[in-house]
Tab-separated table of C-alpha atoms and ligand atoms in Angstrom:
chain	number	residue	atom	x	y	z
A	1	UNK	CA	170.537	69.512	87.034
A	2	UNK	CA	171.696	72.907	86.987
A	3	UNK	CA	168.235	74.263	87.297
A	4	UNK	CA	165.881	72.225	89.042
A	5	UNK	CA	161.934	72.583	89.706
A	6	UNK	CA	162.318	74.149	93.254
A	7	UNK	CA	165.082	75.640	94.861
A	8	UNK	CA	164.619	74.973	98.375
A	9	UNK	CA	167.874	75.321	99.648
A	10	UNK	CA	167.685	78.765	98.215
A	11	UNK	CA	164.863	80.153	99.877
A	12	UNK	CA	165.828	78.356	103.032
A	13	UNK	CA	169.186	80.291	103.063
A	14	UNK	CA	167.041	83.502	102.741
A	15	UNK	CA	165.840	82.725	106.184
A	16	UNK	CA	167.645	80.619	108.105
A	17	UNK	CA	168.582	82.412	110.971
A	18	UNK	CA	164.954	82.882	111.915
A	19	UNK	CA	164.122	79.531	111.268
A	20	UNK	CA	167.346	77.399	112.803
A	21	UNK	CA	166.417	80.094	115.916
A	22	UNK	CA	162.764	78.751	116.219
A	23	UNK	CA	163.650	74.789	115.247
A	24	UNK	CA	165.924	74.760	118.321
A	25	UNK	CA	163.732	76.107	121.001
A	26	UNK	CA	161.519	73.774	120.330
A	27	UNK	CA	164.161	70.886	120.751
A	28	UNK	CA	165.589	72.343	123.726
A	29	UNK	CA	162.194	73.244	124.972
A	30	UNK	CA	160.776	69.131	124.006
A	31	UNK	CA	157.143	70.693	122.814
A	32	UNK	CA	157.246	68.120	119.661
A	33	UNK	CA	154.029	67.862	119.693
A	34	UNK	CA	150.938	70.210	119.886
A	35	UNK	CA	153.327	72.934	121.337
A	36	UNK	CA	152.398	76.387	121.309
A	37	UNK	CA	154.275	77.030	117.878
A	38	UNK	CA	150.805	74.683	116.392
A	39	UNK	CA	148.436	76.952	117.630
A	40	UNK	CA	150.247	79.893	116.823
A	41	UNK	CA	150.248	78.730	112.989
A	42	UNK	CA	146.379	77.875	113.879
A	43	UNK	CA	145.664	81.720	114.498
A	44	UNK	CA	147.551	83.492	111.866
A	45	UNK	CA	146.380	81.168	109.178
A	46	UNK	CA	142.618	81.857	110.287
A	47	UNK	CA	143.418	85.699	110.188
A	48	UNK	CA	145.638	85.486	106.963
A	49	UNK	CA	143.095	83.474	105.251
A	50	UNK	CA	140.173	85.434	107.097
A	51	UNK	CA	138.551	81.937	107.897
A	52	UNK	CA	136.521	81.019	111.147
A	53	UNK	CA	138.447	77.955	111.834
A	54	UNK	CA	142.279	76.336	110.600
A	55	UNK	CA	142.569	72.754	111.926
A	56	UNK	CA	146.321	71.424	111.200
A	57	UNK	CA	147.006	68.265	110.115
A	58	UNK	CA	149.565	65.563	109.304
A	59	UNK	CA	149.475	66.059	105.174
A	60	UNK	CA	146.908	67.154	102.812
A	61	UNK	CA	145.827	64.043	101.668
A	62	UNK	CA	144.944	63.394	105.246
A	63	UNK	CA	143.200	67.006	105.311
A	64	UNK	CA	140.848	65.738	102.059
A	65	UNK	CA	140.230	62.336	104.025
A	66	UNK	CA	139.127	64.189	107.334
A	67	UNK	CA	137.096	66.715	105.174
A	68	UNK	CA	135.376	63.845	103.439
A	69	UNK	CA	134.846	61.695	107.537
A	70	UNK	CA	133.191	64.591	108.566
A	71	UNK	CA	130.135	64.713	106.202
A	72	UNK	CA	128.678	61.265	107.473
A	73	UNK	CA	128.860	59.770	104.080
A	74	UNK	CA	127.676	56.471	103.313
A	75	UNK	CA	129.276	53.988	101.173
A	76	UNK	CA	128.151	54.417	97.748
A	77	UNK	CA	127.511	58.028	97.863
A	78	UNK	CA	129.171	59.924	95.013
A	79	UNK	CA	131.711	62.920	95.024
A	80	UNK	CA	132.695	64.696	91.783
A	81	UNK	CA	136.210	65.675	91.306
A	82	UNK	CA	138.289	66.283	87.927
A	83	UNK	CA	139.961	63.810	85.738
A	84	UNK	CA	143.242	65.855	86.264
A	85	UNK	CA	144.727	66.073	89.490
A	86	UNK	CA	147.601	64.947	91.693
A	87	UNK	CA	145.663	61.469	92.888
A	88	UNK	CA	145.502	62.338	96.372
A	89	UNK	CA	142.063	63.554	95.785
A	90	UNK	CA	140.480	60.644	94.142
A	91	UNK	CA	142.592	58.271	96.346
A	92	UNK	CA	140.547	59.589	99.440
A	93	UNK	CA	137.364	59.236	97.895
A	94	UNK	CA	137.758	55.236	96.924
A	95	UNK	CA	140.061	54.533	100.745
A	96	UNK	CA	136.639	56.034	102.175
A	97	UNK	CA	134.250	53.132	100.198
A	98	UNK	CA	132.693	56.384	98.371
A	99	UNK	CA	132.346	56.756	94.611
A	100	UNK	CA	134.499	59.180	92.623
A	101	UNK	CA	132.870	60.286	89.747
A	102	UNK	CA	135.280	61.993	86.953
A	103	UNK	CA	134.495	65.033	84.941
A	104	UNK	CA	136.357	66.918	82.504
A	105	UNK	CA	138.303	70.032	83.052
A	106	UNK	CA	138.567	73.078	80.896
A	107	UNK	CA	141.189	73.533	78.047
A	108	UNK	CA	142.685	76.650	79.297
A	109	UNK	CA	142.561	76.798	82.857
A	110	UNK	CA	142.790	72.896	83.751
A	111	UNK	CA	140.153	73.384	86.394
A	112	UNK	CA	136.775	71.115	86.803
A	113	UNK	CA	134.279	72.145	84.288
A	114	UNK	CA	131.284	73.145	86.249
A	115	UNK	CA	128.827	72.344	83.260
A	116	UNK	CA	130.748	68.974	83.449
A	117	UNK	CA	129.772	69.039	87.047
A	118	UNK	CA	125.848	69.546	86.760
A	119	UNK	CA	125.717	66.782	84.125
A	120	UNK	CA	127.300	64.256	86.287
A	121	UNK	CA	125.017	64.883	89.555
A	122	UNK	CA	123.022	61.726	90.365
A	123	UNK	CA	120.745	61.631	93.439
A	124	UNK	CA	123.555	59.471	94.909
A	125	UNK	CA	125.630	62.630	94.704
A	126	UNK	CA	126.686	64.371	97.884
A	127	UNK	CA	129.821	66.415	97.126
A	128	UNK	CA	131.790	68.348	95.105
A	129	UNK	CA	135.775	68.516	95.054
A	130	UNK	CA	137.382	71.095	92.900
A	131	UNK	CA	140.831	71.230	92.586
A	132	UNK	CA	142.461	74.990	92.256
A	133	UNK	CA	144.694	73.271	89.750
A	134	UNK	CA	148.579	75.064	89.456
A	135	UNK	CA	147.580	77.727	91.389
A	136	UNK	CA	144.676	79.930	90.094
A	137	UNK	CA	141.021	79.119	91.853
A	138	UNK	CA	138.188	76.935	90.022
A	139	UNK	CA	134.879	78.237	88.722
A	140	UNK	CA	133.801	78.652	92.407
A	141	UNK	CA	131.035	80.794	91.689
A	142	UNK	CA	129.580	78.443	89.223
A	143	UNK	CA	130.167	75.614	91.569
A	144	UNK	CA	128.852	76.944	94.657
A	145	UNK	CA	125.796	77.782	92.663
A	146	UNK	CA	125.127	73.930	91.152
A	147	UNK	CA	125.929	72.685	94.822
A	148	UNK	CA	123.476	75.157	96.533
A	149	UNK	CA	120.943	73.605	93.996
A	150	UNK	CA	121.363	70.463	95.257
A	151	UNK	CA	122.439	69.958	98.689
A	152	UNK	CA	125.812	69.112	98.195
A	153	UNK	CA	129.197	69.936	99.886
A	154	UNK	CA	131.736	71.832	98.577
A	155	UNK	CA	135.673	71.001	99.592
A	156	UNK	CA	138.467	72.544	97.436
A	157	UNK	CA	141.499	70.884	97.087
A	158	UNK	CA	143.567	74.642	97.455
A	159	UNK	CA	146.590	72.462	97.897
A	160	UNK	CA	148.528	74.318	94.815
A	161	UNK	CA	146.707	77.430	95.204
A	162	UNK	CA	146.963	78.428	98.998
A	163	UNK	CA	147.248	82.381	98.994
A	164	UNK	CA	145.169	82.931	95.799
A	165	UNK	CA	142.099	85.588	95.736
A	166	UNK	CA	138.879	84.566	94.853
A	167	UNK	CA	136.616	87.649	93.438
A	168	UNK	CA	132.994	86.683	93.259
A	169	UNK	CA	131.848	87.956	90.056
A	170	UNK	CA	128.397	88.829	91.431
A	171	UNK	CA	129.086	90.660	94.789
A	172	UNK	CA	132.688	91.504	94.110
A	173	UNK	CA	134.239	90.164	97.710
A	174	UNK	CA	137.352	88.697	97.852
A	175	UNK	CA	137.879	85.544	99.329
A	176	UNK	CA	141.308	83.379	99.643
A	177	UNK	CA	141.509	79.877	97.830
A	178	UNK	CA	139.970	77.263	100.156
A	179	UNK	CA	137.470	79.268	101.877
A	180	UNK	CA	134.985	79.838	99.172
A	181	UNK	CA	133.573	75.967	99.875
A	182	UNK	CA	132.276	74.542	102.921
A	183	UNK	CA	135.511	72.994	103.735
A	184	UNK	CA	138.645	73.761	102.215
A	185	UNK	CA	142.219	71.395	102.490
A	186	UNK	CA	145.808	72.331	101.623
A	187	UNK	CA	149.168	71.055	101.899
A	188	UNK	CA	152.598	71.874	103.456
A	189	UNK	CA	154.603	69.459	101.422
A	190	UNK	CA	158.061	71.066	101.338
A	191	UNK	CA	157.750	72.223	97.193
A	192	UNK	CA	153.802	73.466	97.835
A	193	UNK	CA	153.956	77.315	97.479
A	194	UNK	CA	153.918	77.119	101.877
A	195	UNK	CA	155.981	74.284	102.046
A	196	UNK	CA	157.048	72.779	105.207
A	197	UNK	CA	160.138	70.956	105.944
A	198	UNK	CA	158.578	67.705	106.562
A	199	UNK	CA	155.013	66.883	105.830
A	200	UNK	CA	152.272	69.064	107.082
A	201	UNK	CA	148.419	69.945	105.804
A	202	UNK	CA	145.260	71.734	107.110
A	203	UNK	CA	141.822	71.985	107.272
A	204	UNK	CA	139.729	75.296	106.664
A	205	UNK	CA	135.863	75.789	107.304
A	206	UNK	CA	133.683	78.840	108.434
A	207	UNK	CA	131.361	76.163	109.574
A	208	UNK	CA	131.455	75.318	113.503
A	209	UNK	CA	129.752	71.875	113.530
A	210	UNK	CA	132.324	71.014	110.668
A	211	UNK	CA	135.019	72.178	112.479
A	212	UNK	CA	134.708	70.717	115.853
A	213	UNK	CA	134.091	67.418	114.079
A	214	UNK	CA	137.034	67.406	111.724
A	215	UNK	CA	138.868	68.300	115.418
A	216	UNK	CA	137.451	64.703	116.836
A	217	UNK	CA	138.288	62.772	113.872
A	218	UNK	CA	142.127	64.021	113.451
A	219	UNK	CA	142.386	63.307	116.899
A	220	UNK	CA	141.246	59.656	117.354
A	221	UNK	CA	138.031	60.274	117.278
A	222	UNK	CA	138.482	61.871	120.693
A	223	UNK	CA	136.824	64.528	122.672
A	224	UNK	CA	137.355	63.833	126.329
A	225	UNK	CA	140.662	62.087	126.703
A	226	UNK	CA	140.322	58.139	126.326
A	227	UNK	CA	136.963	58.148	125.383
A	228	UNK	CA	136.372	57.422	121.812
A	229	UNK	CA	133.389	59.064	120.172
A	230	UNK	CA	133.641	57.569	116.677
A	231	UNK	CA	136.352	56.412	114.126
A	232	UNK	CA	138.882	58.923	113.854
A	233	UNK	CA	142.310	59.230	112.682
A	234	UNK	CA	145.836	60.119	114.189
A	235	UNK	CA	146.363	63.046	111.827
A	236	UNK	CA	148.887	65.531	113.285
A	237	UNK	CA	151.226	68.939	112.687
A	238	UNK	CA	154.117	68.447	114.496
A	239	UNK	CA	155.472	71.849	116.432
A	240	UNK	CA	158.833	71.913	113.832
A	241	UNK	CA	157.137	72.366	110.882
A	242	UNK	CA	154.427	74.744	112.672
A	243	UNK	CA	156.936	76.954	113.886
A	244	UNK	CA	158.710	76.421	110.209
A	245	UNK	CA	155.317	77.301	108.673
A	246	UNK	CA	154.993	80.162	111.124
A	247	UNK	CA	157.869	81.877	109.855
A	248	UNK	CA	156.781	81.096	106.251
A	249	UNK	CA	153.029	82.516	106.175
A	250	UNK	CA	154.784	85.446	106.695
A	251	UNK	CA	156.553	85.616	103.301
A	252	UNK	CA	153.709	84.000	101.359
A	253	UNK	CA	152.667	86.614	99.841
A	254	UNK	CA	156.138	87.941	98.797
A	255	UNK	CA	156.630	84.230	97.691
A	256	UNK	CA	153.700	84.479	95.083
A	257	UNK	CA	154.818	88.204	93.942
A	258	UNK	CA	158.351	86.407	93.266
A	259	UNK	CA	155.738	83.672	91.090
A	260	UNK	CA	154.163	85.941	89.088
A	261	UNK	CA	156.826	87.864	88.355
A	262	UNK	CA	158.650	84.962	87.258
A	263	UNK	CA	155.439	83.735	85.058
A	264	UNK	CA	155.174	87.345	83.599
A	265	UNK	CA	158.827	86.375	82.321
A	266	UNK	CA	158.266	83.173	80.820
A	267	UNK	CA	154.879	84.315	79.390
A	268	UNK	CA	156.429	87.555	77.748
A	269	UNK	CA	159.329	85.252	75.744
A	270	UNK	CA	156.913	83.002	74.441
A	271	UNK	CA	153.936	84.843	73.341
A	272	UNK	CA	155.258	85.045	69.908
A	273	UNK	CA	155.534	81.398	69.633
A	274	UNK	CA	152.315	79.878	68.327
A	275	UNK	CA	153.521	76.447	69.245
A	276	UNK	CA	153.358	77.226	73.025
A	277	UNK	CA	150.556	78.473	74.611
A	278	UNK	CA	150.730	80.165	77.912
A	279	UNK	CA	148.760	79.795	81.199
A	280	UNK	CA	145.266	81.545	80.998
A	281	UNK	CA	144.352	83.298	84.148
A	282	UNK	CA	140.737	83.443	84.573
A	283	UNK	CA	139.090	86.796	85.394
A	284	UNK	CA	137.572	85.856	88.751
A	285	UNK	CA	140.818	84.528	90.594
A	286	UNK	CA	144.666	85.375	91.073
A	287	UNK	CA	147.337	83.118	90.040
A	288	UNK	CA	149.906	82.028	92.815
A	289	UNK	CA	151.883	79.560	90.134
A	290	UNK	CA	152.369	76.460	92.145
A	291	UNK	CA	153.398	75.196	88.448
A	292	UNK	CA	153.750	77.174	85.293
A	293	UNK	CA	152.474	74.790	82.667
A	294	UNK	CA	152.340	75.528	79.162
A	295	UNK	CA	150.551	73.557	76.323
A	296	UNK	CA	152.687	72.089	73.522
A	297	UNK	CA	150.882	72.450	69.837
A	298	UNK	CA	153.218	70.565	67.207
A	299	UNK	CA	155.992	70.153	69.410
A	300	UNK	CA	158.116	66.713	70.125
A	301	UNK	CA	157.426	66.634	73.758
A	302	UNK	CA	160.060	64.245	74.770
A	303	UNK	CA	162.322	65.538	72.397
A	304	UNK	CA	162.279	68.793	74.085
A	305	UNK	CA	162.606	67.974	77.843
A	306	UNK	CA	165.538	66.146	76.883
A	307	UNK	CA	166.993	68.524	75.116
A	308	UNK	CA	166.551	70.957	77.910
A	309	UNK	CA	168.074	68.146	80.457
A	310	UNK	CA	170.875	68.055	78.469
A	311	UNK	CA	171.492	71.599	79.195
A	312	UNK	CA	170.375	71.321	82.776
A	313	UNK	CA	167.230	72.708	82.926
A	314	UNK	CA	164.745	70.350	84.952
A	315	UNK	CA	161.121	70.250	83.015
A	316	UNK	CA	157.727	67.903	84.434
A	317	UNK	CA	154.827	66.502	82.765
A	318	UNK	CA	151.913	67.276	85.465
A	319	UNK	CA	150.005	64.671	85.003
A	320	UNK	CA	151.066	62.482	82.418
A	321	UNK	CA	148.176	59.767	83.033
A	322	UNK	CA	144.418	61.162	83.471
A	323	UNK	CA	142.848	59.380	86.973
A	324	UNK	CA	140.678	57.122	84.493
A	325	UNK	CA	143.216	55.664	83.267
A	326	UNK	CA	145.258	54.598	86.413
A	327	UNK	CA	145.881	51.651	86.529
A	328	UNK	CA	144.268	51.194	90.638
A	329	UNK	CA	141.510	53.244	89.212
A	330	UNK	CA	140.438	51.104	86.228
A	331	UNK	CA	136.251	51.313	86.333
A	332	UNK	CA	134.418	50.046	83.629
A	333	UNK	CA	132.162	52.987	83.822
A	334	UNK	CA	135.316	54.960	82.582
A	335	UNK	CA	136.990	54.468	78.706
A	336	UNK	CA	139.473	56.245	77.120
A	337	UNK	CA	138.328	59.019	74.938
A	338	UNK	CA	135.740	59.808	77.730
A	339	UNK	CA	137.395	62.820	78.680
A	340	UNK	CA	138.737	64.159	75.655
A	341	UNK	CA	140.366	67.462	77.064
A	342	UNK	CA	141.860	65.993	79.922
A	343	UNK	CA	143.832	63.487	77.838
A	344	UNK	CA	144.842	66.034	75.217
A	345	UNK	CA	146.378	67.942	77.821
A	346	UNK	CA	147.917	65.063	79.381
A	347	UNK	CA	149.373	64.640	76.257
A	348	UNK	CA	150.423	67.981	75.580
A	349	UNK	CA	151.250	69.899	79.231
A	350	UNK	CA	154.779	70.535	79.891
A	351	UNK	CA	155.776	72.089	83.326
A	352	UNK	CA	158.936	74.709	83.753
A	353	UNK	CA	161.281	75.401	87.107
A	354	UNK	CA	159.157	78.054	89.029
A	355	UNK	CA	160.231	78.750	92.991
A	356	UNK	CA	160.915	81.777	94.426
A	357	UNK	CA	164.687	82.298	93.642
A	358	UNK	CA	164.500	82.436	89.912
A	359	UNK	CA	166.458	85.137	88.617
A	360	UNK	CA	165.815	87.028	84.981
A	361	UNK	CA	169.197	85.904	84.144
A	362	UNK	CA	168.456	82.185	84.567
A	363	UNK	CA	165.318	82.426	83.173
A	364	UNK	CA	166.740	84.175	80.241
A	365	UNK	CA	168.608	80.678	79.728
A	366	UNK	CA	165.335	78.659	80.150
A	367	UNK	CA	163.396	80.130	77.713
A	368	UNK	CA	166.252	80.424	75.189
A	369	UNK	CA	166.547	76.931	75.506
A	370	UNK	CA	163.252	75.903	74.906
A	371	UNK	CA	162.798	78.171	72.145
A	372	UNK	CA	166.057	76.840	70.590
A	373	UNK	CA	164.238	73.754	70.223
A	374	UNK	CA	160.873	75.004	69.444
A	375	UNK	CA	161.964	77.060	66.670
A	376	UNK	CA	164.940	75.049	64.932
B	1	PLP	C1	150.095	67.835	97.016
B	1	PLP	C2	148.681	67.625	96.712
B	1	PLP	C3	147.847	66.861	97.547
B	1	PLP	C4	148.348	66.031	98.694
B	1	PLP	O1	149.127	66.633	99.612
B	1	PLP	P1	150.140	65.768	100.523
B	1	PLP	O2	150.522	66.744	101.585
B	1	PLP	O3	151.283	65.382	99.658
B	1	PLP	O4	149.393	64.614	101.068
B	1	PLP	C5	146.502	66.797	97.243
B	1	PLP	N1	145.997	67.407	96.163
B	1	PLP	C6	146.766	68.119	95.325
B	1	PLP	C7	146.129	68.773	94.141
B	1	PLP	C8	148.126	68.244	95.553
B	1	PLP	O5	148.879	68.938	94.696
């Protein structure tokens, strides 16, 4: 592929002396492991995301598994989440003996339907897992609201969305993506818009019960050294990619400019195409364009990504298959056709190459290309 989905090597070029620098103290210095480059990470994510308490961890899937240990759920109990998502988030919920329960999302955003939500709360129901889908935050508002009503936890899954604003429609405050909730859990995986060069994840709550006991269970279930508490987990950051990270946070925010503007482009070329219709950005939240997905109306899907493949041009389908119909997640409660918008957009989604080194010029060639096809 000429043009692929990321550009990592790219933006690693941009700045590698600072990182090869900070990769190679730590070797020569041995700190692997919970060196000082960990906690460093620890305390300019809390003041970066203006959040009490930032507990790293070994991946993000691991961060929704710790968040979901630390609520002293019982087997049985229910948590909510959305039909379309990367699986990691139901996959914690069934590994934990809990119940996911599906709901829809909406058509132009992709995020969990809150109406969807309130309809699906049982008295078995304990939590509440919205996924800030491609980048732009959930109806968090909405949600906090229903959850208040009844007792229930709130974790987003900010794993595509980590450096988004949150603007609460009633008392206008700004919050970042994944501190809106009780507990919020992201990701460092290396293409994640603060990607690590390894695996990597992390934890955020205001809460300090939460927090000290989502410390316990990524560490063994530890407190005092040897003595074991309760079933925990070995979930760690190592000190490369914190230091990596380090370096990182602190172009995040030029990372998601370089998003946007790159979105702006793509949305400006097509929006006199009826056939394609662009992201929506909901009033109450920024957009940090983990992916740039557009909906195909009328348009030979297939046909097109190959086309574009044939010119270079990498394209995804995110997700191709709703969570109801995986195959490992089969439940007779679920049937096809029970979340109508959800599989129309799994039918019709199609993902284009956004990073941080696109250039106009490149993008000039994406869009041509897809509109070549579109319009022919
Ligand atoms: C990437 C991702 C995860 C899992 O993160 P890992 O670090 O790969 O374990 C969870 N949820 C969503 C929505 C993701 O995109």
């Amino acid at each position: 592929m000429k043009y692929n989905m990321v550009d990592l090597v790219g933006q690693y070029n941009r700045i590698k002396p600072e990182v090869d620098e900070a990769v190679l103290k730590i070797m020569s210095e041995a700190s692997f492991i919970n060196g000082p480059s960990v906690r460093s990470l620890q305390a300019n994510l809390e003041s970066y995301l203006g959040v009490k308490h930032v507990i790293p961890c070994a991946n993000g899937t691991d961060a929704l598994q710790v968040a979901l240990m630390a609520l002293n759920l019982k087997p049985g109990d229910e948590v909510i989440t959305t039909s379309f998502t990367f699986i990691a988030t139901a996959e914690v919920i069934a590994l934990l003996n809990l119940t996911p329960v599906l709901v829809d999302v909406e058509a132009d955003t992709f995020n969990i339907n809150p109406k969807a939500v309130e309809a699906a709360i049982t008295d078995k129901t304990k939590a509440i897992i919205p996924v800030h889908l491609f980048g732009q935050c959930s109806d968090m508002h909405a949600i906090n609201e229903i959850a208040e009503k009844n007792n229930l936890y709130v974790i987003e899954d900010t794993a595509q969305a980590i450096g988004a604003d949150f603007k609460c429609p009633e008392s206008g405050e700004i919050k970042k993506a994944g501190t809106i909730g009780h507990i919020g859990c992201t990701s460092f995986f290396p293409s994640k818009n603060l990607g690590a060069y390894g695996d990597g994840g992390a934890i955020f709550t205001n809460d300090d019960e939460l927090a000290e006991k989502m410390r316990v269970v990524v560490n063994h279930g530890m407190k005092i050294r040897y003595y074991h508490d309760e079933v925990g987990i070995n979930s760690r950051l190592d000190s490369i990619q914190a230091a990596i990270l380090d370096i990182k946070l602190r172009y995040l925010d030029e990372y998601g400019k370089a998003r946007q503007e790159a979105a702006n482009f793509y949305n400006r070329a097509f929006s006199n195409c009826t056939k394609i219709t662009t992201p929506k950005i909901s009033d109450f939240t920024t957009h940090v364009f983990h992916q740039y997905t557009l909906v195909l109306n009328d348009i030979d899907r297939e046909g097109l990504m190959k086309h574009l493949a044939e010119k270079g041009i990498a394209s995804a389908i995110y997700y191709p298959v709703p969570l109801h119909l995986q195959k490992a997640y089969l439940d007779p409660r679920y049937n096809e056709g029970d979340f109508p918008v959800t599989e129309m957009l799994s039918k019709l989604v199609m993902s284009l190459p956004i990073h941080t080194e696109l250039t106009p010029e490149i993008q000039k060639e994406i869009t041509e290309a897809v509109l070549e096809f579109v319009e022919k």
